[in-house]
PDB file of C-alpha atoms in Angstrom:
ATOM      1  CA  UNK A 889     -15.498 -69.831 -10.013  1.00 41.00           C
ATOM      2  CA  UNK A 890     -13.169 -69.297  -7.342  1.00 45.00           C
ATOM      3  CA  UNK A 891     -10.587 -71.659  -6.323  1.00 45.00           C
ATOM      4  CA  UNK A 892     -11.434 -75.591  -6.554  1.00 41.00           C
ATOM      5  CA  UNK A 893     -14.640 -74.937  -8.366  1.00 40.00           C
ATOM      6  CA  UNK A 894     -16.267 -73.307  -5.876  1.00 46.00           C
ATOM      7  CA  UNK A 895     -18.927 -70.770  -7.387  1.00 43.00           C
ATOM      8  CA  UNK A 896     -19.615 -67.730  -5.264  1.00 54.00           C
ATOM      9  CA  UNK A 897     -21.087 -64.406  -5.798  1.00 76.00           C
ATOM     10  CA  UNK A 898     -18.102 -61.780  -5.916  1.00 76.00           C
ATOM     11  CA  UNK A 899     -19.948 -59.399  -4.326  1.00 80.00           C
ATOM     12  CA  UNK A 900     -20.515 -61.843  -1.608  1.00 84.00           C
ATOM     13  CA  UNK A 901     -16.882 -62.706  -0.973  1.00 84.00           C
ATOM     14  CA  UNK A 902     -15.628 -59.170  -1.257  1.00 84.00           C
ATOM     15  CA  UNK A 903     -18.441 -58.432   1.488  1.00 86.00           C
ATOM     16  CA  UNK A 904     -17.045 -61.260   3.476  1.00 86.00           C
ATOM     17  CA  UNK A 905     -13.462 -60.735   2.910  1.00 87.00           C
ATOM     18  CA  UNK A 906     -14.136 -57.134   4.283  1.00 89.00           C
ATOM     19  CA  UNK A 907     -16.021 -57.816   7.318  1.00 89.00           C
ATOM     20  CA  UNK A 908     -12.543 -60.088   8.553  1.00 90.00           C
ATOM     21  CA  UNK A 909     -10.700 -56.773   9.246  1.00 89.00           C
ATOM     22  CA  UNK A 910     -14.399 -54.857  10.906  1.00 91.00           C
ATOM     23  CA  UNK A 911     -15.237 -58.314  13.138  1.00 90.00           C
ATOM     24  CA  UNK A 912     -11.593 -58.842  14.568  1.00 90.00           C
ATOM     25  CA  UNK A 913     -11.504 -55.211  15.247  1.00 90.00           C
ATOM     26  CA  UNK A 914     -15.109 -55.363  17.287  1.00 90.00           C
ATOM     27  CA  UNK A 915     -13.733 -58.848  19.183  1.00 88.00           C
ATOM     28  CA  UNK A 916     -11.221 -56.694  21.109  1.00 88.00           C
ATOM     29  CA  UNK A 917     -12.395 -53.603  21.043  1.00 88.00           C
ATOM     30  CA  UNK A 918     -14.384 -51.877  23.976  1.00 87.00           C
ATOM     31  CA  UNK A 919     -18.230 -51.846  23.777  1.00 85.00           C
ATOM     32  CA  UNK A 920     -18.282 -54.144  20.561  1.00 86.00           C
ATOM     33  CA  UNK A 921     -16.343 -57.036  22.583  1.00 81.00           C
ATOM     34  CA  UNK A 922     -18.718 -57.033  25.163  1.00 79.00           C
ATOM     35  CA  UNK A 923     -19.680 -60.268  25.940  1.00 77.00           C
ATOM     36  CA  UNK A 924     -23.422 -59.178  26.520  1.00 78.00           C
ATOM     37  CA  UNK A 925     -23.535 -58.516  23.211  1.00 82.00           C
ATOM     38  CA  UNK A 926     -24.936 -61.372  20.870  1.00 83.00           C
ATOM     39  CA  UNK A 927     -22.817 -62.780  18.016  1.00 84.00           C
ATOM     40  CA  UNK A 928     -25.436 -61.968  15.476  1.00 87.00           C
ATOM     41  CA  UNK A 929     -25.564 -58.178  16.435  1.00 88.00           C
ATOM     42  CA  UNK A 930     -21.407 -58.160  15.786  1.00 88.00           C
ATOM     43  CA  UNK A 931     -21.647 -59.825  12.450  1.00 89.00           C
ATOM     44  CA  UNK A 932     -24.598 -57.488  11.411  1.00 90.00           C
ATOM     45  CA  UNK A 933     -22.528 -54.537  12.303  1.00 90.00           C
ATOM     46  CA  UNK A 934     -19.762 -55.698  10.578  1.00 90.00           C
ATOM     47  CA  UNK A 935     -22.009 -56.613   7.342  1.00 90.00           C
ATOM     48  CA  UNK A 936     -23.190 -53.173   7.307  1.00 90.00           C
ATOM     49  CA  UNK A 937     -19.967 -51.320   7.919  1.00 90.00           C
ATOM     50  CA  UNK A 938     -18.363 -53.467   5.184  1.00 88.00           C
ATOM     51  CA  UNK A 939     -21.308 -52.536   2.865  1.00 88.00           C
ATOM     52  CA  UNK A 940     -20.148 -48.978   3.667  1.00 86.00           C
ATOM     53  CA  UNK A 941     -16.318 -49.867   2.883  1.00 87.00           C
ATOM     54  CA  UNK A 942     -17.273 -51.414  -0.119  1.00 85.00           C
ATOM     55  CA  UNK A 943     -19.131 -47.988  -1.414  1.00 85.00           C
ATOM     56  CA  UNK A 944     -16.213 -45.920  -0.642  1.00 84.00           C
ATOM     57  CA  UNK A 945     -13.142 -48.046  -1.623  1.00 81.00           C
ATOM     58  CA  UNK A 946     -13.099 -50.470  -4.864  1.00 80.00           C
ATOM     59  CA  UNK A 947     -11.810 -53.888  -2.977  1.00 80.00           C
ATOM     60  CA  UNK A 948     -10.328 -56.713  -4.778  1.00 79.00           C
ATOM     61  CA  UNK A 949     -10.364 -59.805  -2.548  1.00 78.00           C
ATOM     62  CA  UNK A 950      -8.013 -62.666  -3.140  1.00 77.00           C
ATOM     63  CA  UNK A 951      -9.432 -64.832  -6.261  1.00 76.00           C
ATOM     64  CA  UNK A 952      -8.705 -68.215  -5.140  1.00 72.00           C
ATOM     65  CA  UNK A 953     -10.366 -68.957  -1.327  1.00 72.00           C
ATOM     66  CA  UNK A 954      -8.257 -71.885  -0.308  1.00 72.00           C
ATOM     67  CA  UNK A 955      -5.010 -70.499  -1.932  1.00 74.00           C
ATOM     68  CA  UNK A 956      -1.668 -69.659   0.229  1.00 75.00           C
ATOM     69  CA  UNK A 957      -2.014 -65.976  -0.744  1.00 77.00           C
ATOM     70  CA  UNK A 958      -5.429 -65.890   0.700  1.00 78.00           C
ATOM     71  CA  UNK A 959      -4.525 -66.831   3.922  1.00 81.00           C
ATOM     72  CA  UNK A 960      -1.898 -64.629   4.304  1.00 82.00           C
ATOM     73  CA  UNK A 961      -4.619 -61.641   3.412  1.00 83.00           C
ATOM     74  CA  UNK A 962      -6.838 -63.293   5.809  1.00 85.00           C
ATOM     75  CA  UNK A 963      -4.195 -63.276   8.419  1.00 85.00           C
ATOM     76  CA  UNK A 964      -3.229 -59.585   7.417  1.00 85.00           C
ATOM     77  CA  UNK A 965      -6.648 -57.971   7.686  1.00 87.00           C
ATOM     78  CA  UNK A 966      -7.172 -59.893  10.702  1.00 88.00           C
ATOM     79  CA  UNK A 967      -3.897 -58.360  12.406  1.00 87.00           C
ATOM     80  CA  UNK A 968      -4.709 -55.037  11.230  1.00 87.00           C
ATOM     81  CA  UNK A 969      -8.487 -54.932  12.871  1.00 88.00           C
ATOM     82  CA  UNK A 970      -7.294 -56.725  16.225  1.00 89.00           C
ATOM     83  CA  UNK A 971      -4.577 -53.612  16.662  1.00 87.00           C
ATOM     84  CA  UNK A 972      -6.990 -51.318  16.441  1.00 87.00           C
ATOM     85  CA  UNK A 973      -9.057 -52.376  18.606  1.00 88.00           C
ATOM     86  CA  UNK A 974      -6.460 -53.558  21.114  1.00 89.00           C
ATOM     87  CA  UNK A 975      -5.520 -49.953  21.100  1.00 89.00           C
ATOM     88  CA  UNK A 976      -8.442 -48.968  22.706  1.00 89.00           C
ATOM     89  CA  UNK A 977      -8.594 -51.781  25.222  1.00 89.00           C
ATOM     90  CA  UNK A 978      -5.673 -51.512  26.567  1.00 88.00           C
ATOM     91  CA  UNK A 979      -6.312 -47.846  27.220  1.00 88.00           C
ATOM     92  CA  UNK A 980      -9.887 -49.217  29.088  1.00 88.00           C
ATOM     93  CA  UNK A 981      -7.800 -50.958  31.598  1.00 87.00           C
ATOM     94  CA  UNK A 982      -6.311 -48.170  33.278  1.00 88.00           C
ATOM     95  CA  UNK A 983      -9.672 -47.566  35.595  1.00 88.00           C
ATOM     96  CA  UNK A 984      -9.085 -51.753  36.586  1.00 85.00           C
ATOM     97  CA  UNK A 985      -5.456 -50.831  37.422  1.00 87.00           C
ATOM     98  CA  UNK A 986      -6.593 -47.774  39.743  1.00 88.00           C
ATOM     99  CA  UNK A 987      -9.164 -49.473  41.545  1.00 86.00           C
ATOM    100  CA  UNK A 988      -6.428 -52.065  42.274  1.00 84.00           C
ATOM    101  CA  UNK A 989      -4.523 -49.474  43.561  1.00 84.00           C
ATOM    102  CA  UNK A 990      -7.348 -47.663  45.635  1.00 86.00           C
ATOM    103  CA  UNK A 991      -9.416 -50.920  46.428  1.00 83.00           C
ATOM    104  CA  UNK A 992      -6.199 -52.295  48.271  1.00 79.00           C
ATOM    105  CA  UNK A 993      -5.456 -49.172  50.512  1.00 79.00           C
ATOM    106  CA  UNK A 994      -8.621 -48.870  51.272  1.00 80.00           C
ATOM    107  CA  UNK A 995      -9.625 -52.548  52.607  1.00 74.00           C
ATOM    108  CA  UNK A 996     -12.511 -53.309  49.744  1.00 75.00           C
ATOM    109  CA  UNK A 997     -10.093 -55.343  47.267  1.00 69.00           C
ATOM    110  CA  UNK A 998     -12.102 -58.141  48.257  1.00 70.00           C
ATOM    111  CA  UNK A 999     -15.207 -56.711  46.811  1.00 68.00           C
ATOM    112  CA  UNK A1000     -15.566 -57.916  43.289  1.00 71.00           C
ATOM    113  CA  UNK A1001     -18.218 -57.991  40.904  1.00 67.00           C
ATOM    114  CA  UNK A1002     -18.720 -59.469  37.172  1.00 69.00           C
ATOM    115  CA  UNK A1003     -17.298 -57.627  34.189  1.00 66.00           C
ATOM    116  CA  UNK A1004     -19.914 -57.035  31.800  1.00 63.00           C
ATOM    117  CA  UNK A1005     -16.874 -56.454  29.122  1.00 64.00           C
ATOM    118  CA  UNK A1006     -15.202 -59.937  29.252  1.00 63.00           C
ATOM    119  CA  UNK A1007     -17.869 -61.805  31.730  1.00 63.00           C
ATOM    120  CA  UNK A1008     -15.263 -62.301  34.506  1.00 67.00           C
ATOM    121  CA  UNK A1009     -14.870 -61.296  38.324  1.00 68.00           C
ATOM    122  CA  UNK A1010     -13.245 -58.005  38.572  1.00 71.00           C
ATOM    123  CA  UNK A1011     -13.265 -55.264  41.861  1.00 75.00           C
ATOM    124  CA  UNK A1012     -16.186 -53.183  41.915  1.00 78.00           C
ATOM    125  CA  UNK A1013     -14.543 -50.001  42.515  1.00 83.00           C
ATOM    126  CA  UNK A1014     -12.971 -51.151  38.950  1.00 80.00           C
ATOM    127  CA  UNK A1015     -16.281 -51.646  37.322  1.00 83.00           C
ATOM    128  CA  UNK A1016     -17.594 -48.333  38.699  1.00 85.00           C
ATOM    129  CA  UNK A1017     -14.642 -46.502  37.130  1.00 87.00           C
ATOM    130  CA  UNK A1018     -15.401 -48.734  34.011  1.00 86.00           C
ATOM    131  CA  UNK A1019     -18.869 -48.047  33.484  1.00 86.00           C
ATOM    132  CA  UNK A1020     -17.903 -44.202  33.890  1.00 90.00           C
ATOM    133  CA  UNK A1021     -14.983 -44.341  31.141  1.00 90.00           C
ATOM    134  CA  UNK A1022     -17.540 -46.300  28.964  1.00 89.00           C
ATOM    135  CA  UNK A1023     -20.332 -43.634  29.193  1.00 91.00           C
ATOM    136  CA  UNK A1024     -17.406 -40.877  28.312  1.00 91.00           C
ATOM    137  CA  UNK A1025     -16.420 -42.844  25.403  1.00 92.00           C
ATOM    138  CA  UNK A1026     -19.820 -43.157  24.108  1.00 90.00           C
ATOM    139  CA  UNK A1027     -20.773 -39.712  24.879  1.00 91.00           C
ATOM    140  CA  UNK A1028     -17.597 -38.592  23.139  1.00 89.00           C
ATOM    141  CA  UNK A1029     -18.758 -40.796  19.984  1.00 88.00           C
ATOM    142  CA  UNK A1030     -15.481 -42.773  20.294  1.00 87.00           C
ATOM    143  CA  UNK A1031     -17.708 -45.382  19.090  1.00 88.00           C
ATOM    144  CA  UNK A1032     -18.277 -43.915  15.574  1.00 89.00           C
ATOM    145  CA  UNK A1033     -14.798 -42.222  15.753  1.00 89.00           C
ATOM    146  CA  UNK A1034     -13.570 -46.332  15.408  1.00 89.00           C
ATOM    147  CA  UNK A1035     -15.784 -47.081  12.829  1.00 89.00           C
ATOM    148  CA  UNK A1036     -14.542 -43.528  10.765  1.00 88.00           C
ATOM    149  CA  UNK A1037     -11.155 -45.151  11.580  1.00 88.00           C
ATOM    150  CA  UNK A1038     -11.468 -48.731  10.180  1.00 87.00           C
ATOM    151  CA  UNK A1039     -12.818 -47.544   6.800  1.00 87.00           C
ATOM    152  CA  UNK A1040      -9.991 -44.958   6.310  1.00 86.00           C
ATOM    153  CA  UNK A1041      -7.830 -47.723   7.171  1.00 85.00           C
ATOM    154  CA  UNK A1042      -8.186 -49.315   3.606  1.00 85.00           C
ATOM    155  CA  UNK A1043      -6.747 -46.008   2.414  1.00 82.00           C
ATOM    156  CA  UNK A1044      -3.284 -46.573   4.323  1.00 81.00           C
ATOM    157  CA  UNK A1045      -3.527 -50.275   4.622  1.00 81.00           C
ATOM    158  CA  UNK A1046      -5.172 -51.942   1.590  1.00 81.00           C
ATOM    159  CA  UNK A1047      -6.385 -55.675   1.809  1.00 81.00           C
ATOM    160  CA  UNK A1048      -3.461 -57.997   1.782  1.00 72.00           C
ATOM    161  CA  UNK A1049      -0.614 -55.338   3.374  1.00 74.00           C
ATOM    162  CA  UNK A1050       0.561 -56.182   6.377  1.00 73.00           C
ATOM    163  CA  UNK A1051       1.391 -53.924   8.910  1.00 74.00           C
ATOM    164  CA  UNK A1052       5.131 -52.204   9.774  1.00 74.00           C
ATOM    165  CA  UNK A1053       6.723 -53.446  11.986  1.00 76.00           C
ATOM    166  CA  UNK A1054       7.378 -49.731  13.751  1.00 78.00           C
ATOM    167  CA  UNK A1055       3.533 -50.027  14.073  1.00 80.00           C
ATOM    168  CA  UNK A1056       3.500 -52.984  15.950  1.00 80.00           C
ATOM    169  CA  UNK A1057       6.492 -51.949  18.147  1.00 82.00           C
ATOM    170  CA  UNK A1058       3.877 -48.323  18.778  1.00 82.00           C
ATOM    171  CA  UNK A1059       1.169 -50.968  20.063  1.00 84.00           C
ATOM    172  CA  UNK A1060       3.623 -52.562  22.379  1.00 83.00           C
ATOM    173  CA  UNK A1061       4.529 -49.523  23.923  1.00 84.00           C
ATOM    174  CA  UNK A1062       1.472 -48.302  24.628  1.00 85.00           C
ATOM    175  CA  UNK A1063       0.942 -51.116  26.885  1.00 83.00           C
ATOM    176  CA  UNK A1064       2.396 -48.921  29.402  1.00 85.00           C
ATOM    177  CA  UNK A1065       0.387 -46.170  29.019  1.00 86.00           C
ATOM    178  CA  UNK A1066      -1.919 -48.095  30.562  1.00 86.00           C
ATOM    179  CA  UNK A1067       0.012 -48.435  33.706  1.00 88.00           C
ATOM    180  CA  UNK A1068       1.182 -44.689  33.565  1.00 89.00           C
ATOM    181  CA  UNK A1069      -2.848 -43.766  33.417  1.00 90.00           C
ATOM    182  CA  UNK A1070      -3.873 -46.056  36.227  1.00 89.00           C
ATOM    183  CA  UNK A1071      -1.427 -44.833  38.121  1.00 90.00           C
ATOM    184  CA  UNK A1072      -2.172 -40.996  37.377  1.00 90.00           C
ATOM    185  CA  UNK A1073      -5.976 -41.998  37.777  1.00 90.00           C
ATOM    186  CA  UNK A1074      -5.359 -43.122  41.088  1.00 89.00           C
ATOM    187  CA  UNK A1075      -2.919 -40.643  42.014  1.00 88.00           C
ATOM    188  CA  UNK A1076      -5.504 -37.948  44.434  1.00 87.00           C
ATOM    189  CA  UNK A1077      -7.177 -40.949  46.309  1.00 89.00           C
ATOM    190  CA  UNK A1078      -4.020 -42.716  46.649  1.00 85.00           C
ATOM    191  CA  UNK A1079      -2.063 -40.027  47.871  1.00 87.00           C
ATOM    192  CA  UNK A1080      -4.486 -39.287  50.632  1.00 87.00           C
ATOM    193  CA  UNK A1081      -4.600 -43.151  51.639  1.00 85.00           C
ATOM    194  CA  UNK A1082      -0.825 -43.156  51.670  1.00 86.00           C
ATOM    195  CA  UNK A1083      -0.763 -40.183  54.036  1.00 86.00           C
ATOM    196  CA  UNK A1084      -3.404 -41.978  56.862  1.00 84.00           C
ATOM    197  CA  UNK A1085      -1.722 -45.174  56.273  1.00 82.00           C
ATOM    198  CA  UNK A1086       1.732 -43.279  57.468  1.00 84.00           C
ATOM    199  CA  UNK A1087      -0.545 -41.879  60.207  1.00 84.00           C
ATOM    200  CA  UNK A1088      -1.435 -45.148  61.570  1.00 81.00           C
ATOM    201  CA  UNK A1089       1.693 -46.460  60.925  1.00 78.00           C
ATOM    202  CA  UNK A1090       3.156 -43.933  63.453  1.00 82.00           C
ATOM    203  CA  UNK A1091       0.319 -44.589  66.039  1.00 79.00           C
ATOM    204  CA  UNK A1092       1.233 -48.075  66.095  1.00 75.00           C
ATOM    205  CA  UNK A1093       4.370 -47.016  67.031  1.00 77.00           C
ATOM    206  CA  UNK A1094       3.358 -44.676  69.764  1.00 76.00           C
ATOM    207  CA  UNK A1095       0.699 -47.251  71.103  1.00 72.00           C
ATOM    208  CA  UNK A1096       1.615 -50.503  70.406  1.00 71.00           C
ATOM    209  CA  UNK A1097      -1.243 -51.733  72.625  1.00 68.00           C
ATOM    210  CA  UNK A1098      -4.061 -49.917  70.135  1.00 68.00           C
ATOM    211  CA  UNK A1099      -6.042 -52.549  68.457  1.00 67.00           C
ATOM    212  CA  UNK A1100      -5.423 -50.701  64.645  1.00 67.00           C
ATOM    213  CA  UNK A1101      -7.866 -52.901  62.969  1.00 69.00           C
ATOM    214  CA  UNK A1102     -10.668 -51.844  64.653  1.00 70.00           C
ATOM    215  CA  UNK A1103      -9.343 -48.183  63.935  1.00 75.00           C
ATOM    216  CA  UNK A1104      -7.517 -48.374  60.850  1.00 73.00           C
ATOM    217  CA  UNK A1105      -9.746 -50.206  58.324  1.00 77.00           C
ATOM    218  CA  UNK A1106     -13.041 -47.771  59.248  1.00 80.00           C
ATOM    219  CA  UNK A1107     -10.564 -44.816  58.844  1.00 81.00           C
ATOM    220  CA  UNK A1108      -9.506 -46.034  55.515  1.00 83.00           C
ATOM    221  CA  UNK A1109     -13.013 -46.793  54.076  1.00 83.00           C
ATOM    222  CA  UNK A1110     -14.012 -43.453  55.349  1.00 86.00           C
ATOM    223  CA  UNK A1111     -11.313 -41.405  54.012  1.00 85.00           C
ATOM    224  CA  UNK A1112     -11.698 -43.616  50.539  1.00 84.00           C
ATOM    225  CA  UNK A1113     -14.944 -43.013  50.129  1.00 86.00           C
ATOM    226  CA  UNK A1114     -14.864 -39.137  50.950  1.00 89.00           C
ATOM    227  CA  UNK A1115     -11.741 -38.803  48.772  1.00 87.00           C
ATOM    228  CA  UNK A1116     -13.802 -40.258  45.847  1.00 88.00           C
ATOM    229  CA  UNK A1117     -16.547 -38.263  45.940  1.00 88.00           C
ATOM    230  CA  UNK A1118     -14.152 -35.015  45.940  1.00 89.00           C
ATOM    231  CA  UNK A1119     -11.803 -36.359  43.247  1.00 88.00           C
ATOM    232  CA  UNK A1120     -13.946 -37.913  41.161  1.00 87.00           C
ATOM    233  CA  UNK A1121     -14.666 -34.888  39.323  1.00 89.00           C
ATOM    234  CA  UNK A1122     -10.595 -34.608  38.384  1.00 89.00           C
ATOM    235  CA  UNK A1123     -10.299 -38.289  37.689  1.00 89.00           C
ATOM    236  CA  UNK A1124     -13.640 -37.893  35.111  1.00 88.00           C
ATOM    237  CA  UNK A1125     -11.601 -34.781  33.489  1.00 90.00           C
ATOM    238  CA  UNK A1126      -8.119 -37.410  33.087  1.00 91.00           C
ATOM    239  CA  UNK A1127     -10.810 -40.227  32.233  1.00 91.00           C
ATOM    240  CA  UNK A1128     -11.706 -38.148  29.148  1.00 92.00           C
ATOM    241  CA  UNK A1129      -7.729 -37.313  28.380  1.00 92.00           C
ATOM    242  CA  UNK A1130      -7.156 -40.908  28.236  1.00 92.00           C
ATOM    243  CA  UNK A1131     -10.076 -41.367  25.603  1.00 91.00           C
ATOM    244  CA  UNK A1132      -8.532 -38.874  23.792  1.00 92.00           C
ATOM    245  CA  UNK A1133      -4.809 -40.474  23.547  1.00 90.00           C
ATOM    246  CA  UNK A1134      -6.026 -44.289  22.922  1.00 89.00           C
ATOM    247  CA  UNK A1135      -8.203 -42.360  19.721  1.00 89.00           C
ATOM    248  CA  UNK A1136      -4.691 -40.484  19.006  1.00 89.00           C
ATOM    249  CA  UNK A1137      -3.040 -43.704  19.173  1.00 87.00           C
ATOM    250  CA  UNK A1138      -5.241 -45.789  17.414  1.00 86.00           C
ATOM    251  CA  UNK A1139      -5.577 -42.865  14.015  1.00 85.00           C
ATOM    252  CA  UNK A1140      -1.704 -42.897  14.495  1.00 83.00           C
ATOM    253  CA  UNK A1141      -2.342 -46.875  13.163  1.00 80.00           C
ATOM    254  CA  UNK A1142      -4.341 -45.875  10.720  1.00 76.00           C
ATOM    255  CA  UNK A1143      -3.059 -42.296   9.090  1.00 71.00           C
ATOM    256  CA  UNK A1144       0.058 -42.826  10.230  1.00 62.00           C
TER     257      UNK A1144
END
């Protein structure tokens, strides 16, 4: 009997309790948190991983379902899961920041597309870079690493234990990494476009009667497309660095 006379199987209650942390991570984590993934699929994945956790760790859920301590334990579990998924999601925002910088300099900032991750409109160039980052994330088995860290998190952060304030501070400071990674990701193309804008600005001073809109926009598009084609291998290598940094930051939350 568990609280207010409600009878529930202890194994089922333990599985549901374990699924809270896993499900919270899947809500905000990239790939798993995409709006295109149906809710039953996420629940099924959470249950499957929850069975794996129960097979490895002897989880003792709270005895009373509607007790105050139970709500606190559920909140602590959700906080741990959201923290693990949020760190990865922060790193995945770097391509969107880079696309804003590049698209604004190229003059294609108005080109938008529906983001498959959140279902909202975002720059089309950012969609292309986000898809590439997602493919690299999957090729590096990042989704499996996330599942492994969720299972290992029960060693350092057992159920009912709140995350330390220092680790929450690390999550907040890691948010600045998204802006740094976005700037470095856009640096090769952005530098060439900056040089082009400087040249166009000097032309406007030398020949005020020149129609800069008829020259500057096509030149920005041509230079931007060529620069993207040339610099994308280097940008792909840095995307691998972004994935490694995000996984390392997530691992530091779990393993300390």
